[in-house]
């Protein structure tokens, strides 16, 4: 059992603007404890607290200042927890702090750079690396991803759902068994056998989390997300199974209601969130108090789920995320105060070992059989039924190994079952009569017999001759054994090679990016590559579900929407990130390609060297046989040289291979990041699109009513637009010289369906959107026209 208080760390988020000096200071002189001092600026000190204290000091295990990087955070905070989870203890890391202080950044990571990946992907990577290294045990890994919003749990890893709101996700409920253990009903546990699979699951969850969020319910700031890795391990042959869970928790924003200051729906949510964090606080206060028997875990779903992590069987770590700007001082102080209370809580982590009942059954069955045999032997009661085929096979095996065993003391143990004993005698008799006893024995017996008979004493010469024959045979056997070994190794190498080749294929497969290649924007190509991946990549449900969603969405888009989306994209800030990532991806791809080529070269070099060595050996063996020489123990300098050269090549092969593997992980991560950014972009586009359509409909309801008067500025820019070709204004927008869209716009809704006028191509050649007469599509197109017009206006104004 490990008794430990909850470890607390603080992380200060980098500030964007230059901060007035002296808001906080960090003192890390003391050993293993660091102190954070928050200094109240004088102008705040008056109104903020009654006793006008001017500075507050808080102790932490360690404080990470603004320049701390994600890898340091992982090494110092998460790695020790991951290690204890691998050893069989439960672990929890949770981030607490106000919205925008960096909880998600710390737990999951930034959405842009590979180096910004947070604790979850790094921990997954570390865990799978360790599992691979440890061949003494058998491991199974599962992950789950739960979001709690307004006291309701949702399964973020549901592969079937195309979630457009949280309510579309399966609801997770809590069940408590008589032993007060918590069970989460409906929360799916997905098996992940590799890092890649686990990362895919993480991104699936994150994408669901993002899609389910609308501007009205910014779930990420008001909900708690718990990503859990479940590891079970077992030593071969042992019935004991170890199970451990690692919770990585991104809590809701800790800001207080008073500060949120919003009415209606948002206020209820804010209160609610605070309520659940308030219950968390109550649990923590209760735990910190000595002799409290009742801990109010059950007051909220989150405290129920994290029950083990707080004051229970778990090693828990808290990260207080702080955004230490002047306006956030009060929130930062309350975050630190919370941390100080958390630091008082003692947990008692135990190894979670249990016995696997199936293995116990097997062992007990064996024991029963042995006891039965013994009983039968003692009572003299013999069994009469026939031996089964399995028993007979087993006996055959035993007899063979008994006969082959050179040890004169070896015994044939078949227990006390007379049927088995009889069978053994029968087999031995049969073998003897067939003289199937191995030749070698026969040979030595013959010599022995002759020796013993002694009637024709062997002459010195004869003896020598026999010895020579013996030696030669030994030599031959050695050669054969060596050759066999080599063959075996060759087969192994071919197998390995195939495996690496397969790895290579996967790399090139997954190198067809999920959404079009780097620099490839054509929607067709991206859809087909997605489909290809789904088809070839994996049959796993969650993956195909993940990709299917996007494929379907892409197909649903009308032409008008697609073009509008292209335009929207160009103006969107995230597009820069996507383009940047594409650039990096392209670099990584060419690096990987070059590396792959070098690896192939080295591989063929190793092959050649191997061949040379083989030939050399064969020659030497042949020589030693013909010369009858004993020279094969001596070292051949040429061969030694070849060998050391091969070792070198192997080393560089290994290095390059490791690098390639690293690159592969990075490439996959970048692809997932890009995909997420694209889904986000699409989502924001949908929102904007719907807004535009709504605005448009509002305006065009009174079909023949005069246009609402526009501001002089707008009018001016419109006339400017209609006079000038749009493409002059914005070269990269495919605007044509057709009549300005605004002119046709007010008339369209009143026109009859399929009217000849509407069937024309309104926007000219390149954009070419046919009017279908279908009212929905027409609304789409109208909205698009309107949107384009707005964009043109914006750009036009910006340009002038
Ligand atoms: P929270 O989850 O606490 O609401 P986020 O993690 O979303 O906050 O962080 C808010 C913003 O600040 C994000 O854009 C994030 O990328 C950025 N950010 C947070 N912490 C850091 C950091 N340590 N370094 C760089 N950027 C950060
Ligand atoms: Mg967040």
Coordinates of C-alpha atoms in Angstrom, one line a residue, residues 380-762:
X380 CA -7.3 -50.3 -4.6
X381 CA -10.3 -49.4 -6.8
X382 CA -9.3 -49.2 -10.4
X383 CA -10.8 -47.3 -13.1
X384 CA -12.1 -49.3 -16.0
X385 CA -13.1 -46.8 -18.6
X386 CA -10.8 -46.4 -21.6
X387 CA -8.1 -43.7 -21.7
X388 CA -9.1 -40.8 -23.9
X389 CA -7.3 -39.9 -27.1
X390 CA -5.9 -36.8 -25.3
X391 CA -4.5 -38.9 -22.5
X392 CA -3.0 -41.4 -24.9
X393 CA -1.3 -38.6 -26.9
X394 CA 0.1 -37.2 -23.7
X395 CA 1.5 -40.6 -22.7
X396 CA 3.1 -41.0 -26.1
X397 CA 4.8 -37.7 -25.6
X398 CA 6.0 -38.7 -22.2
X399 CA 7.3 -42.0 -23.4
X400 CA 9.2 -40.4 -26.3
X401 CA 10.9 -37.9 -24.1
X402 CA 11.7 -40.5 -21.5
X403 CA 13.4 -42.6 -24.1
X404 CA 15.3 -39.7 -25.6
X405 CA 16.5 -38.5 -22.2
X406 CA 20.2 -39.4 -21.9
X407 CA 20.0 -39.2 -18.1
X408 CA 20.1 -42.8 -16.7
X409 CA 18.2 -41.5 -13.7
X410 CA 15.3 -40.1 -15.6
X411 CA 11.8 -41.4 -14.7
X412 CA 8.6 -41.9 -16.5
X413 CA 6.0 -40.4 -14.2
X414 CA 2.4 -41.3 -15.1
X415 CA 0.8 -41.2 -11.7
X416 CA -1.0 -44.1 -10.1
X417 CA -3.5 -44.8 -12.7
X418 CA -3.0 -48.5 -13.6
X419 CA -4.4 -48.0 -17.0
X420 CA -1.6 -45.6 -17.8
X421 CA 1.0 -47.8 -16.3
X422 CA -0.2 -50.8 -18.3
X423 CA -0.2 -48.7 -21.5
X424 CA 3.4 -47.6 -20.9
X425 CA 4.6 -51.2 -20.5
X426 CA 2.7 -52.2 -23.6
X427 CA 4.3 -49.4 -25.6
X428 CA 7.8 -50.1 -24.4
X429 CA 7.4 -53.8 -25.2
X430 CA 6.2 -53.0 -28.6
X431 CA 9.1 -50.6 -29.2
X432 CA 11.6 -53.1 -28.1
X433 CA 10.2 -55.7 -30.4
X434 CA 10.4 -53.3 -33.3
X435 CA 13.8 -52.1 -32.1
X436 CA 12.7 -48.5 -32.5
X437 CA 14.9 -47.4 -29.7
X438 CA 17.1 -44.6 -31.1
X439 CA 20.1 -45.7 -33.1
X440 CA 22.6 -43.8 -31.1
X441 CA 21.8 -45.9 -28.1
X442 CA 22.1 -49.0 -30.2
X443 CA 25.5 -47.9 -31.4
X444 CA 26.9 -47.2 -27.9
X445 CA 25.4 -50.5 -26.7
X446 CA 27.2 -52.3 -29.4
X447 CA 30.5 -50.9 -28.4
X448 CA 29.7 -51.6 -24.8
X449 CA 28.7 -55.1 -25.6
X450 CA 31.8 -55.7 -27.5
X451 CA 33.9 -54.2 -24.7
X452 CA 32.2 -56.4 -22.2
X453 CA 32.5 -59.6 -24.3
X454 CA 36.2 -59.0 -24.5
X455 CA 36.7 -62.1 -26.7
X456 CA 38.3 -60.1 -29.5
X457 CA 40.2 -57.4 -27.8
X458 CA 40.2 -54.3 -30.0
X459 CA 43.5 -53.4 -31.5
X460 CA 44.8 -49.9 -31.1
X461 CA 44.5 -49.2 -34.8
X462 CA 40.9 -50.2 -35.0
X463 CA 40.1 -48.0 -32.0
X464 CA 41.7 -45.0 -33.6
X465 CA 39.8 -45.6 -36.8
X466 CA 36.6 -45.7 -35.0
X467 CA 37.4 -42.6 -33.1
X468 CA 38.1 -40.8 -36.3
X469 CA 34.8 -41.9 -37.8
X470 CA 33.1 -40.7 -34.7
X471 CA 34.8 -37.3 -34.9
X472 CA 34.0 -36.9 -38.5
X473 CA 30.4 -37.7 -37.8
X474 CA 30.4 -35.2 -35.0
X475 CA 31.7 -32.6 -37.4
X476 CA 29.1 -33.4 -40.0
X477 CA 26.4 -33.1 -37.3
X478 CA 27.8 -29.7 -36.3
X479 CA 27.7 -28.4 -39.8
X480 CA 24.2 -29.6 -40.3
X481 CA 23.1 -28.0 -37.1
X482 CA 24.8 -24.7 -38.1
X483 CA 23.1 -24.8 -41.5
X484 CA 19.8 -25.5 -39.9
X485 CA 20.3 -22.6 -37.5
X486 CA 21.1 -20.3 -40.4
X487 CA 18.1 -21.4 -42.4
X488 CA 15.9 -20.7 -39.4
X489 CA 17.4 -17.3 -39.0
X490 CA 16.9 -16.6 -42.7
X491 CA 13.3 -17.4 -42.4
X492 CA 13.1 -15.2 -39.4
X493 CA 14.7 -12.4 -41.3
X494 CA 12.4 -12.7 -44.2
X495 CA 9.5 -12.6 -41.8
X496 CA 10.9 -9.5 -40.1
X497 CA 11.5 -8.0 -43.5
X498 CA 7.9 -8.6 -44.4
X499 CA 6.8 -7.1 -41.2
X500 CA 8.8 -4.0 -41.8
X501 CA 7.6 -3.8 -45.3
X502 CA 4.1 -4.1 -44.1
X503 CA 4.9 -1.2 -41.7
X504 CA 6.1 0.8 -44.7
X505 CA 3.0 0.1 -46.6
X506 CA 0.9 1.3 -43.7
X507 CA 3.0 4.4 -43.6
X508 CA 2.4 5.1 -47.2
X509 CA -1.2 4.2 -46.9
X510 CA -1.8 6.5 -44.0
X511 CA 0.3 9.0 -45.9
X512 CA -2.7 9.6 -48.1
X513 CA -4.0 12.2 -45.7
X514 CA -7.5 11.9 -44.3
X515 CA -8.6 15.0 -46.1
X516 CA -6.7 15.3 -49.2
X517 CA -2.9 15.2 -49.4
X518 CA -0.7 18.1 -48.3
X519 CA -1.3 20.5 -51.0
X520 CA -4.1 18.6 -52.4
X521 CA -7.4 20.4 -52.0
X522 CA -9.6 18.6 -54.4
X523 CA -12.6 17.3 -52.6
X524 CA -13.0 14.3 -54.8
X525 CA -9.5 13.0 -54.1
X526 CA -9.9 13.6 -50.4
X527 CA -13.2 11.7 -50.2
X528 CA -11.8 8.7 -52.1
X529 CA -8.7 8.6 -50.0
X530 CA -10.8 8.7 -46.9
X531 CA -12.9 5.8 -48.2
X532 CA -9.8 3.9 -49.2
X533 CA -8.4 4.3 -45.7
X534 CA -11.6 3.2 -44.1
X535 CA -11.7 0.2 -46.3
X536 CA -8.1 -0.9 -46.1
X537 CA -7.0 0.7 -42.9
X538 CA -8.9 -1.1 -40.3
X539 CA -12.1 -2.9 -39.7
X540 CA -12.5 -1.3 -36.3
X541 CA -15.9 0.1 -35.8
X542 CA -14.9 3.4 -34.3
X543 CA -12.6 4.2 -37.1
X544 CA -14.9 3.5 -39.9
X545 CA -17.6 5.4 -38.0
X546 CA -15.2 8.3 -37.6
X547 CA -14.5 8.5 -41.3
X548 CA -17.9 7.7 -42.5
X549 CA -19.3 10.8 -40.9
X550 CA -17.1 13.1 -42.9
X551 CA -17.6 11.3 -46.2
X552 CA -21.3 11.6 -45.8
X553 CA -21.1 15.3 -44.9
X554 CA -19.0 16.1 -47.9
X555 CA -21.4 14.5 -50.3
X556 CA -24.3 16.3 -48.8
X557 CA -23.0 19.7 -49.7
X558 CA -24.6 21.4 -52.6
X559 CA -22.4 23.0 -55.2
X560 CA -23.3 26.5 -53.9
X561 CA -22.4 25.6 -50.4
X562 CA -19.2 24.0 -51.4
X563 CA -18.1 27.2 -53.2
X564 CA -19.3 29.3 -50.3
X565 CA -17.3 27.1 -48.0
X566 CA -14.2 27.6 -50.1
X567 CA -14.6 31.3 -49.7
X568 CA -15.3 31.1 -46.0
X569 CA -12.3 29.0 -45.6
X570 CA -10.0 31.5 -47.1
X571 CA -11.0 34.1 -44.6
X572 CA -10.8 31.8 -41.6
X573 CA -7.9 32.0 -39.1
X574 CA -7.8 28.2 -38.7
X575 CA -7.0 27.9 -42.4
X576 CA -3.6 29.3 -41.7
X577 CA -3.0 26.6 -39.2
X578 CA -4.2 24.0 -41.6
X579 CA -1.9 25.3 -44.3
X580 CA 1.0 25.5 -41.9
X581 CA 0.4 21.9 -40.9
X582 CA 0.2 20.9 -44.5
X583 CA 3.6 22.4 -45.0
X584 CA 5.1 20.6 -42.1
X585 CA 3.4 17.4 -43.2
X586 CA 4.9 17.8 -46.6
X587 CA 8.3 18.1 -45.0
X588 CA 7.8 15.1 -42.8
X589 CA 6.6 13.1 -45.8
X590 CA 9.7 13.8 -47.8
X591 CA 11.9 13.2 -44.7
X592 CA 10.1 9.8 -44.2
X593 CA 10.5 9.0 -47.9
X594 CA 14.3 9.8 -47.9
X595 CA 14.6 7.8 -44.7
X596 CA 12.7 4.9 -46.2
X597 CA 15.1 4.9 -49.2
X598 CA 18.2 4.9 -47.0
X599 CA 16.7 2.1 -44.9
X600 CA 16.2 0.1 -48.0
X601 CA 19.8 0.7 -49.0
X602 CA 21.2 -0.4 -45.7
X603 CA 18.9 -3.4 -45.7
X604 CA 20.3 -4.6 -49.0
X605 CA 23.8 -3.9 -47.8
X606 CA 23.2 -6.1 -44.8
X607 CA 21.8 -8.8 -47.1
X608 CA 25.0 -8.7 -49.2
X609 CA 27.2 -8.9 -46.2
X610 CA 25.3 -11.8 -44.9
X611 CA 25.7 -13.6 -48.1
X612 CA 29.4 -13.0 -48.1
X613 CA 29.8 -14.3 -44.6
X614 CA 27.7 -17.4 -45.5
X615 CA 29.9 -18.1 -48.4
X616 CA 33.0 -17.7 -46.4
X617 CA 31.7 -20.1 -43.8
X618 CA 30.8 -22.7 -46.3
X619 CA 34.2 -22.5 -47.8
X620 CA 35.8 -23.0 -44.5
X621 CA 33.6 -25.9 -43.6
X622 CA 34.3 -27.5 -46.9
X623 CA 38.0 -27.0 -46.3
X624 CA 38.0 -28.4 -42.8
X625 CA 36.2 -31.5 -44.0
X626 CA 38.5 -32.2 -46.9
X627 CA 41.6 -31.4 -44.9
X628 CA 40.3 -33.2 -41.9
X629 CA 41.6 -30.2 -40.1
X630 CA 40.4 -29.0 -36.7
X631 CA 40.9 -25.4 -37.8
X632 CA 37.2 -24.4 -37.6
X633 CA 37.6 -23.1 -34.1
X634 CA 40.1 -20.5 -35.3
X635 CA 38.9 -17.0 -36.2
X636 CA 38.9 -16.0 -39.7
X637 CA 40.0 -12.3 -39.9
X638 CA 38.1 -11.7 -43.1
X639 CA 34.9 -13.0 -41.7
X640 CA 35.4 -11.0 -38.5
X641 CA 35.7 -7.9 -40.5
X642 CA 32.6 -8.6 -42.5
X643 CA 30.8 -9.3 -39.3
X644 CA 31.8 -6.0 -37.6
X645 CA 30.8 -4.2 -40.8
X646 CA 27.4 -5.9 -40.7
X647 CA 27.0 -5.0 -37.0
X648 CA 27.6 -1.4 -37.9
X649 CA 25.1 -1.5 -40.7
X650 CA 22.6 -3.1 -38.4
X651 CA 23.0 -0.4 -35.9
X652 CA 22.4 2.3 -38.4
X653 CA 19.4 0.4 -39.7
X654 CA 18.0 0.3 -36.2
X655 CA 18.6 4.0 -35.6
X656 CA 17.0 4.9 -38.9
X657 CA 14.1 2.6 -38.2
X658 CA 13.4 4.2 -34.8
X659 CA 13.5 7.6 -36.4
X660 CA 11.1 6.5 -39.1
X661 CA 8.8 5.2 -36.4
X662 CA 8.9 8.5 -34.6
X663 CA 8.2 10.3 -37.9
X664 CA 5.2 8.1 -38.5
X665 CA 3.7 8.9 -35.1
X666 CA 4.3 12.6 -35.8
X667 CA 2.7 12.4 -39.2
X668 CA -0.3 10.6 -37.9
X669 CA -0.7 13.1 -35.1
X670 CA -0.5 16.0 -37.5
X671 CA -3.1 14.4 -39.8
X672 CA -5.4 14.0 -36.9
X673 CA -4.9 17.6 -35.8
X674 CA -5.6 18.8 -39.3
X675 CA -8.7 16.7 -39.6
X676 CA -10.0 18.1 -36.3
X677 CA -9.3 21.7 -37.5
X678 CA -11.2 20.9 -40.7
X679 CA -14.2 19.6 -38.9
X680 CA -14.1 22.7 -36.7
X681 CA -14.0 24.9 -39.7
X682 CA -16.8 23.1 -41.3
X683 CA -18.9 23.4 -38.2
X684 CA -18.3 27.1 -38.0
X685 CA -19.2 27.4 -41.6
X686 CA -22.5 25.6 -41.0
X687 CA -23.3 28.1 -38.3
X688 CA -22.4 31.0 -40.4
X689 CA -24.3 29.6 -43.3
X690 CA -27.5 29.1 -41.3
X691 CA -27.3 32.6 -40.0
X692 CA -26.8 34.0 -43.4
X693 CA -29.8 32.1 -44.7
X694 CA -32.0 33.2 -41.9
X695 CA -31.0 36.9 -42.4
X696 CA -31.7 36.5 -46.0
X697 CA -35.1 35.0 -45.5
X698 CA -36.0 37.7 -43.0
X699 CA -35.2 40.3 -45.6
X700 CA -37.0 38.7 -48.5
X701 CA -40.3 37.8 -46.9
X702 CA -42.3 40.7 -48.2
X703 CA -41.4 39.7 -51.7
X704 CA -42.1 43.0 -53.5
X705 CA -41.5 45.3 -50.7
X706 CA -38.9 48.0 -51.3
X707 CA -35.4 47.3 -50.2
X708 CA -34.5 48.5 -46.8
X709 CA -32.5 51.6 -47.0
X710 CA -28.9 51.0 -46.7
X711 CA -26.2 53.2 -45.1
X712 CA -24.5 55.5 -47.5
X713 CA -21.3 53.6 -47.0
X714 CA -22.9 50.3 -48.0
X715 CA -24.5 51.9 -51.0
X716 CA -21.3 53.3 -52.0
X717 CA -19.4 50.1 -51.8
X718 CA -22.2 48.3 -53.7
X719 CA -22.1 50.7 -56.6
X720 CA -18.5 50.4 -56.5
X721 CA -18.8 46.6 -56.8
X722 CA -21.2 46.7 -59.6
X723 CA -19.1 49.0 -61.6
X724 CA -16.0 47.2 -61.1
X725 CA -15.4 43.5 -61.9
X726 CA -15.1 41.6 -58.7
X727 CA -12.1 39.7 -59.9
X728 CA -10.2 43.0 -60.0
X729 CA -10.8 43.4 -56.4
X730 CA -10.0 40.0 -55.1
X731 CA -7.9 38.0 -57.6
X732 CA -8.2 34.7 -55.8
X733 CA -12.0 34.7 -55.7
X734 CA -13.5 33.4 -58.8
X735 CA -15.9 36.3 -59.3
X736 CA -17.2 36.9 -62.8
X737 CA -18.4 39.8 -64.7
X738 CA -22.1 38.7 -64.6
X739 CA -24.6 41.2 -63.2
X740 CA -24.1 41.9 -59.6
X741 CA -25.8 39.3 -57.5
X742 CA -27.7 41.9 -55.4
X743 CA -29.8 42.8 -58.4
X744 CA -31.3 39.4 -58.9
X745 CA -31.6 38.6 -55.3
X746 CA -34.9 40.3 -54.2
X747 CA -36.9 38.9 -57.1
X748 CA -36.0 35.2 -56.8
X749 CA -38.2 34.1 -53.9
X750 CA -41.4 35.3 -55.7
X751 CA -40.6 33.5 -59.0
X752 CA -42.4 30.3 -59.8
X753 CA -40.4 27.1 -59.6
X754 CA -38.6 26.1 -62.7
X755 CA -39.1 29.4 -64.3
X756 CA -36.8 29.7 -67.3
X757 CA -35.1 32.7 -65.9
X758 CA -34.1 30.9 -62.8
X759 CA -32.7 28.0 -64.7
X760 CA -29.9 30.1 -66.1
X761 CA -26.5 30.2 -64.7
X762 CA -26.4 33.2 -62.6

